[in-house]
Coordinates of C-alpha atoms in Angstrom, one line a residue:
M1 CA 0.0 0.0 0.0
K2 CA 2.8 2.4 0.8
K3 CA 4.3 1.8 -2.7
V4 CA 1.0 2.5 -4.3
L5 CA 0.6 5.7 -2.3
Y6 CA 4.2 6.8 -3.2
L7 CA 3.6 6.4 -6.9
F8 CA 0.2 8.1 -6.6
L9 CA 1.8 11.1 -5.0
V10 CA 4.7 11.1 -7.5
F11 CA 2.2 11.2 -10.3
Y12 CA 0.3 14.1 -9.0
S13 CA 3.3 16.1 -8.0
T14 CA 4.4 16.1 -11.6
I15 CA 1.3 17.8 -12.7
A16 CA 2.3 21.4 -13.0
V17 CA -0.6 23.8 -13.7
S18 CA 0.1 27.2 -15.1
Q19 CA -1.8 29.6 -12.9
E20 CA -1.6 33.3 -12.1
Y21 CA -0.5 34.2 -8.6
D22 CA 0.2 37.8 -7.7
F23 CA 3.2 36.8 -5.5
V24 CA 5.0 35.2 -8.5
S25 CA 6.7 37.2 -11.3
N26 CA 5.3 37.4 -14.8
N27 CA 8.5 35.5 -16.0
A28 CA 7.6 32.4 -14.0
V29 CA 6.5 29.3 -15.9
A30 CA 5.0 26.0 -14.7
I31 CA 7.4 23.1 -14.7
T32 CA 7.2 19.5 -13.7
K33 CA 8.6 18.0 -10.5
W34 CA 11.3 16.3 -12.6
K35 CA 12.5 19.6 -14.1
Y36 CA 12.5 21.0 -10.6
I37 CA 14.8 18.2 -9.4
D38 CA 17.1 18.9 -12.3
L39 CA 17.3 22.5 -11.3
L40 CA 18.2 21.6 -7.8
N41 CA 21.2 19.7 -9.1
K42 CA 22.5 22.7 -11.1
V43 CA 25.1 25.3 -10.0
P44 CA 24.1 27.7 -8.7
K45 CA 21.0 26.2 -7.2
P46 CA 17.8 28.2 -7.6
T47 CA 16.3 30.1 -4.6
I48 CA 13.3 28.2 -3.4
D49 CA 10.2 30.1 -2.2
Y50 CA 7.5 28.0 -0.4
R51 CA 4.0 29.5 -0.6
L52 CA 0.4 28.6 0.2
E53 CA -2.2 29.6 -2.4
S54 CA -2.9 32.7 -0.4
G55 CA 0.7 33.8 -0.8
K56 CA 1.6 33.1 2.8
P57 CA 5.1 31.5 3.1
F58 CA 5.3 28.1 4.7
T59 CA 8.1 26.0 6.2
Q60 CA 9.1 22.3 5.9
T61 CA 7.9 21.8 9.4
Y62 CA 4.4 23.1 8.5
F63 CA 4.4 20.9 5.4
D64 CA 5.4 17.8 7.4
S65 CA 2.5 18.5 9.8
I66 CA -0.3 18.9 7.3
V67 CA 0.7 15.8 5.2
K68 CA -0.3 13.7 8.2
T69 CA -3.8 15.1 8.3
K70 CA -6.9 13.3 6.8
D71 CA -7.2 15.8 4.0
S72 CA -3.5 15.5 2.8
H73 CA -4.7 13.6 -0.3
K74 CA -6.1 16.9 -1.5
L75 CA -2.7 18.6 -1.6
K76 CA -0.8 19.2 -4.9
T77 CA 2.4 21.1 -5.4
I78 CA 2.7 23.5 -8.3
Y79 CA 6.2 24.4 -9.5
L80 CA 6.8 27.8 -11.0
S81 CA 10.3 28.7 -12.3
D82 CA 11.7 32.1 -13.0
S83 CA 14.9 31.4 -14.9
I84 CA 15.9 35.1 -15.1
V85 CA 16.4 35.4 -11.4
N86 CA 17.0 31.6 -10.9
K87 CA 14.1 31.2 -8.5
V88 CA 11.5 28.5 -8.1
T89 CA 8.2 29.1 -6.2
L90 CA 6.5 26.0 -4.8
V91 CA 2.8 26.7 -4.4
L92 CA 0.9 24.3 -2.1
K93 CA -2.5 24.0 -3.6
T94 CA -5.6 22.3 -2.0
R95 CA -7.7 20.6 -4.6
S96 CA -11.5 20.6 -4.5
D97 CA -13.4 17.4 -4.3
A98 CA -14.2 17.7 -8.0
E99 CA -10.5 18.2 -8.8
V100 CA -9.5 15.2 -6.7
K101 CA -12.1 13.1 -8.5
K102 CA -10.9 14.3 -11.9
D103 CA -7.2 13.7 -11.0
N104 CA -8.0 10.2 -9.6
Q105 CA -9.7 9.3 -12.8
A106 CA -6.7 10.5 -14.8
F107 CA -4.4 8.4 -12.6
F108 CA -6.5 5.3 -13.0
D109 CA -6.7 5.8 -16.8
L110 CA -2.9 6.1 -16.9
Q111 CA -2.5 3.0 -14.7
N112 CA -4.8 1.0 -17.0
K113 CA -2.9 2.2 -20.1
E114 CA 0.3 1.1 -18.5
K115 CA -1.0 -2.3 -17.7
S116 CA -2.1 -2.7 -21.3
N117 CA 1.3 -1.6 -22.6
R118 CA 3.1 -4.0 -20.4
K119 CA 1.0 -6.9 -21.6
K120 CA 1.6 -5.9 -25.2
I121 CA 5.4 -5.8 -24.9
I122 CA 5.7 -9.3 -23.5
G123 CA 6.6 -11.7 -26.4
S124 CA 7.9 -8.9 -28.6
T125 CA 11.5 -8.7 -29.7
L126 CA 13.6 -5.6 -29.1
S127 CA 15.8 -5.3 -32.2
N128 CA 16.6 -1.6 -32.1
L129 CA 17.9 -1.2 -28.5
V130 CA 20.7 1.3 -28.2
L131 CA 22.1 2.1 -24.7
T132 CA 25.1 4.3 -23.7
D133 CA 26.5 3.8 -20.3
I134 CA 27.8 6.3 -17.8
S135 CA 31.3 5.8 -19.2
G136 CA 30.2 6.3 -22.8
K137 CA 30.3 2.7 -23.9
K138 CA 27.5 1.7 -26.3
Y139 CA 25.4 -1.4 -26.3
T140 CA 23.0 -2.5 -29.1
S141 CA 20.5 -5.3 -29.6
Q142 CA 23.0 -6.9 -31.9
S143 CA 25.9 -6.7 -29.5
L144 CA 23.8 -8.2 -26.7
L145 CA 22.6 -11.3 -28.7
G146 CA 23.5 -14.5 -26.9
K147 CA 23.0 -13.1 -23.4
M148 CA 19.9 -12.5 -21.3
V149 CA 19.2 -8.8 -20.6
F150 CA 17.9 -7.4 -17.4
L151 CA 16.5 -3.8 -17.7
N152 CA 15.8 -1.8 -14.5
F153 CA 14.1 1.6 -15.0
W154 CA 14.6 3.9 -12.0
F155 CA 15.5 7.4 -10.9
T156 CA 17.5 8.8 -7.9
K157 CA 14.6 10.3 -6.0
C158 CA 12.5 7.1 -6.2
A159 CA 12.2 5.5 -2.8
P160 CA 11.0 2.1 -4.0
C161 CA 13.8 2.1 -6.6
I162 CA 16.4 2.6 -3.9
K163 CA 14.8 0.0 -1.6
E164 CA 15.1 -2.8 -4.2
M165 CA 18.7 -2.1 -5.1
H166 CA 19.9 -4.5 -2.5
D167 CA 17.9 -7.3 -4.1
L168 CA 19.1 -6.3 -7.6
N169 CA 22.7 -6.5 -6.4
K170 CA 22.1 -9.9 -4.9
L171 CA 20.5 -11.1 -8.1
K172 CA 23.5 -10.1 -10.2
E173 CA 25.8 -11.6 -7.6
K174 CA 23.9 -14.9 -7.8
Y175 CA 23.8 -15.2 -11.6
G176 CA 27.0 -13.4 -12.6
D177 CA 27.7 -11.8 -16.0
E178 CA 28.7 -14.9 -18.0
N179 CA 25.2 -15.4 -19.4
M180 CA 23.5 -12.1 -18.5
V181 CA 23.9 -8.3 -18.7
Y182 CA 22.2 -5.9 -16.3
F183 CA 21.3 -2.3 -17.1
A184 CA 19.8 0.4 -14.9
I185 CA 18.2 3.0 -17.1
T186 CA 17.3 6.5 -15.9
Y187 CA 16.5 9.9 -17.2
D188 CA 18.8 11.4 -14.5
K189 CA 21.9 13.1 -15.7
T190 CA 25.4 11.7 -15.2
E191 CA 26.4 14.2 -12.5
V192 CA 23.3 13.5 -10.5
I193 CA 23.9 9.8 -10.6
E194 CA 27.6 10.1 -9.7
K195 CA 26.6 12.0 -6.6
F196 CA 23.9 9.4 -5.8
L197 CA 26.4 6.5 -6.2
T198 CA 28.6 7.9 -3.5
R199 CA 25.9 7.1 -1.0
N200 CA 24.2 4.1 -2.6
K201 CA 25.4 0.9 -4.3
L202 CA 24.0 -0.4 -7.6
D203 CA 26.1 -3.0 -9.4
F204 CA 24.2 -2.7 -12.7
T205 CA 25.6 -0.9 -15.8
I206 CA 24.2 2.6 -15.4
I207 CA 22.5 4.2 -18.4
P208 CA 22.0 7.9 -17.7
N209 CA 20.0 10.6 -19.4
D210 CA 18.0 8.1 -21.4
Q211 CA 14.5 9.5 -21.7
K212 CA 14.4 8.2 -25.2
T213 CA 14.5 4.5 -24.2
I214 CA 12.1 5.1 -21.3
D215 CA 9.6 6.7 -23.8
A216 CA 10.1 3.9 -26.3
M217 CA 9.2 1.3 -23.6
N218 CA 6.2 3.4 -22.4
V219 CA 7.5 3.3 -18.8
N220 CA 5.5 5.7 -16.6
F221 CA 5.8 3.9 -13.2
Y222 CA 9.0 3.3 -11.2
P223 CA 10.7 1.0 -10.6
T224 CA 10.0 -1.2 -13.6
N225 CA 11.9 -4.4 -14.4
M226 CA 12.1 -6.2 -17.7
L227 CA 13.8 -9.5 -18.7
L228 CA 14.8 -10.4 -22.3
D229 CA 16.0 -13.7 -23.5
Q230 CA 19.2 -14.4 -25.5
N231 CA 17.5 -13.3 -28.7
G232 CA 16.1 -10.0 -27.4
K233 CA 12.6 -11.4 -26.8
V234 CA 10.8 -9.8 -23.9
L235 CA 10.0 -12.6 -21.4
F236 CA 8.7 -10.5 -18.5
V237 CA 7.7 -7.0 -17.4
S238 CA 6.9 -6.4 -13.8
E239 CA 3.3 -5.9 -12.8
L240 CA 2.0 -2.7 -11.2
F241 CA 1.5 -2.8 -7.5
N242 CA 2.0 -6.5 -6.9
P243 CA 4.0 -6.7 -3.6
K244 CA 4.0 -10.5 -3.7
S245 CA 6.2 -10.5 -6.8
N246 CA 8.8 -8.3 -5.2
N247 CA 8.5 -6.0 -8.3
G248 CA 8.9 -9.0 -10.6
L249 CA 12.1 -10.3 -9.0
T250 CA 10.5 -13.6 -7.9
E251 CA 9.3 -14.4 -11.4
I252 CA 12.5 -13.1 -13.0
N253 CA 14.5 -15.5 -10.8
K254 CA 12.5 -18.4 -12.2
L255 CA 12.9 -17.3 -15.8
I256 CA 16.6 -16.9 -15.4
K257 CA 17.0 -20.4 -14.0
K258 CA 14.8 -21.8 -16.8
N259 CA 16.7 -20.1 -19.6
T260 CA 20.3 -20.4 -18.2
K261 CA 19.8 -23.8 -16.5
K262 CA 21.3 -22.3 -13.3

C-alpha cells in the first residue's frame, strides 16, 4: 500500500498547472517536478520560495505537519520557475473534491494504459535497443545477442527504486555476468547519478540521461523491471502494485534459471 501511495503522490506532484499568482513574477512558468529536481542539481542552485495559495510563506515543518492530516490527499504542489532570477516558487494547492475526482480518474486511466502496454510488450523482440552507459560505452540489440538482458528503470529520487537495489545487487551476484547483462536505465543526468552512487550501491551498468528509451518502452511507473532472452525477446515485465512478486524479481529468478539452467 505504501508503494501505491508513493507512486500516486509522484504522479500528482508532476502535474504542473500554469496559474496566475500575484506573488509570482510574470516571468515564472510552470514546470514538472522532474524539471524542478534537475534545477536543484545545477550550480548555482535556484532560490526556493514556499507559498500557500494565499501567498503566505510556509516551512518544511508546516508541510510535514499537514501531510499527516486526513485531507492530505487533496494537496498538490505547483512548481513555478523564473529562470531570469534563478528562482522556483513552490505553491501548495488544496484541490477541491471535484479536482480530486478528476485527478483520480486521470491516474487510473494512466494505470490501465500502463498495464495494457506491459502486456503488449511481452513476447515482442527488441531489435533496435541502443544504450550508452555512464562511461560512454554503447550497447545495441546486436551486440547483446546470446545473453539474457535485465532492464531496470529507475531514478535517484524514487524511494522504491532505492529500496530494491539490495535485491538487484544480490541477483547479479547470484547469476553473474557470463550469461546475463544488467542495465539500470534512468532519465537522471550523469552528474546526478555520480553523486547518488557515492551514497548508494548499484552494481548494474548505469544508463544515464535516457528518456528516449524510457519513452520507447512506455515506462511511466518506477521501478519497472524487464527481462529479455538471449535473442532479445521480452520474457517478462513487472506488474503494477504487486508486492507478492517483489517487483517481478520472484518471477525473474524463475525465468533466469529456466533459460540459463542455473
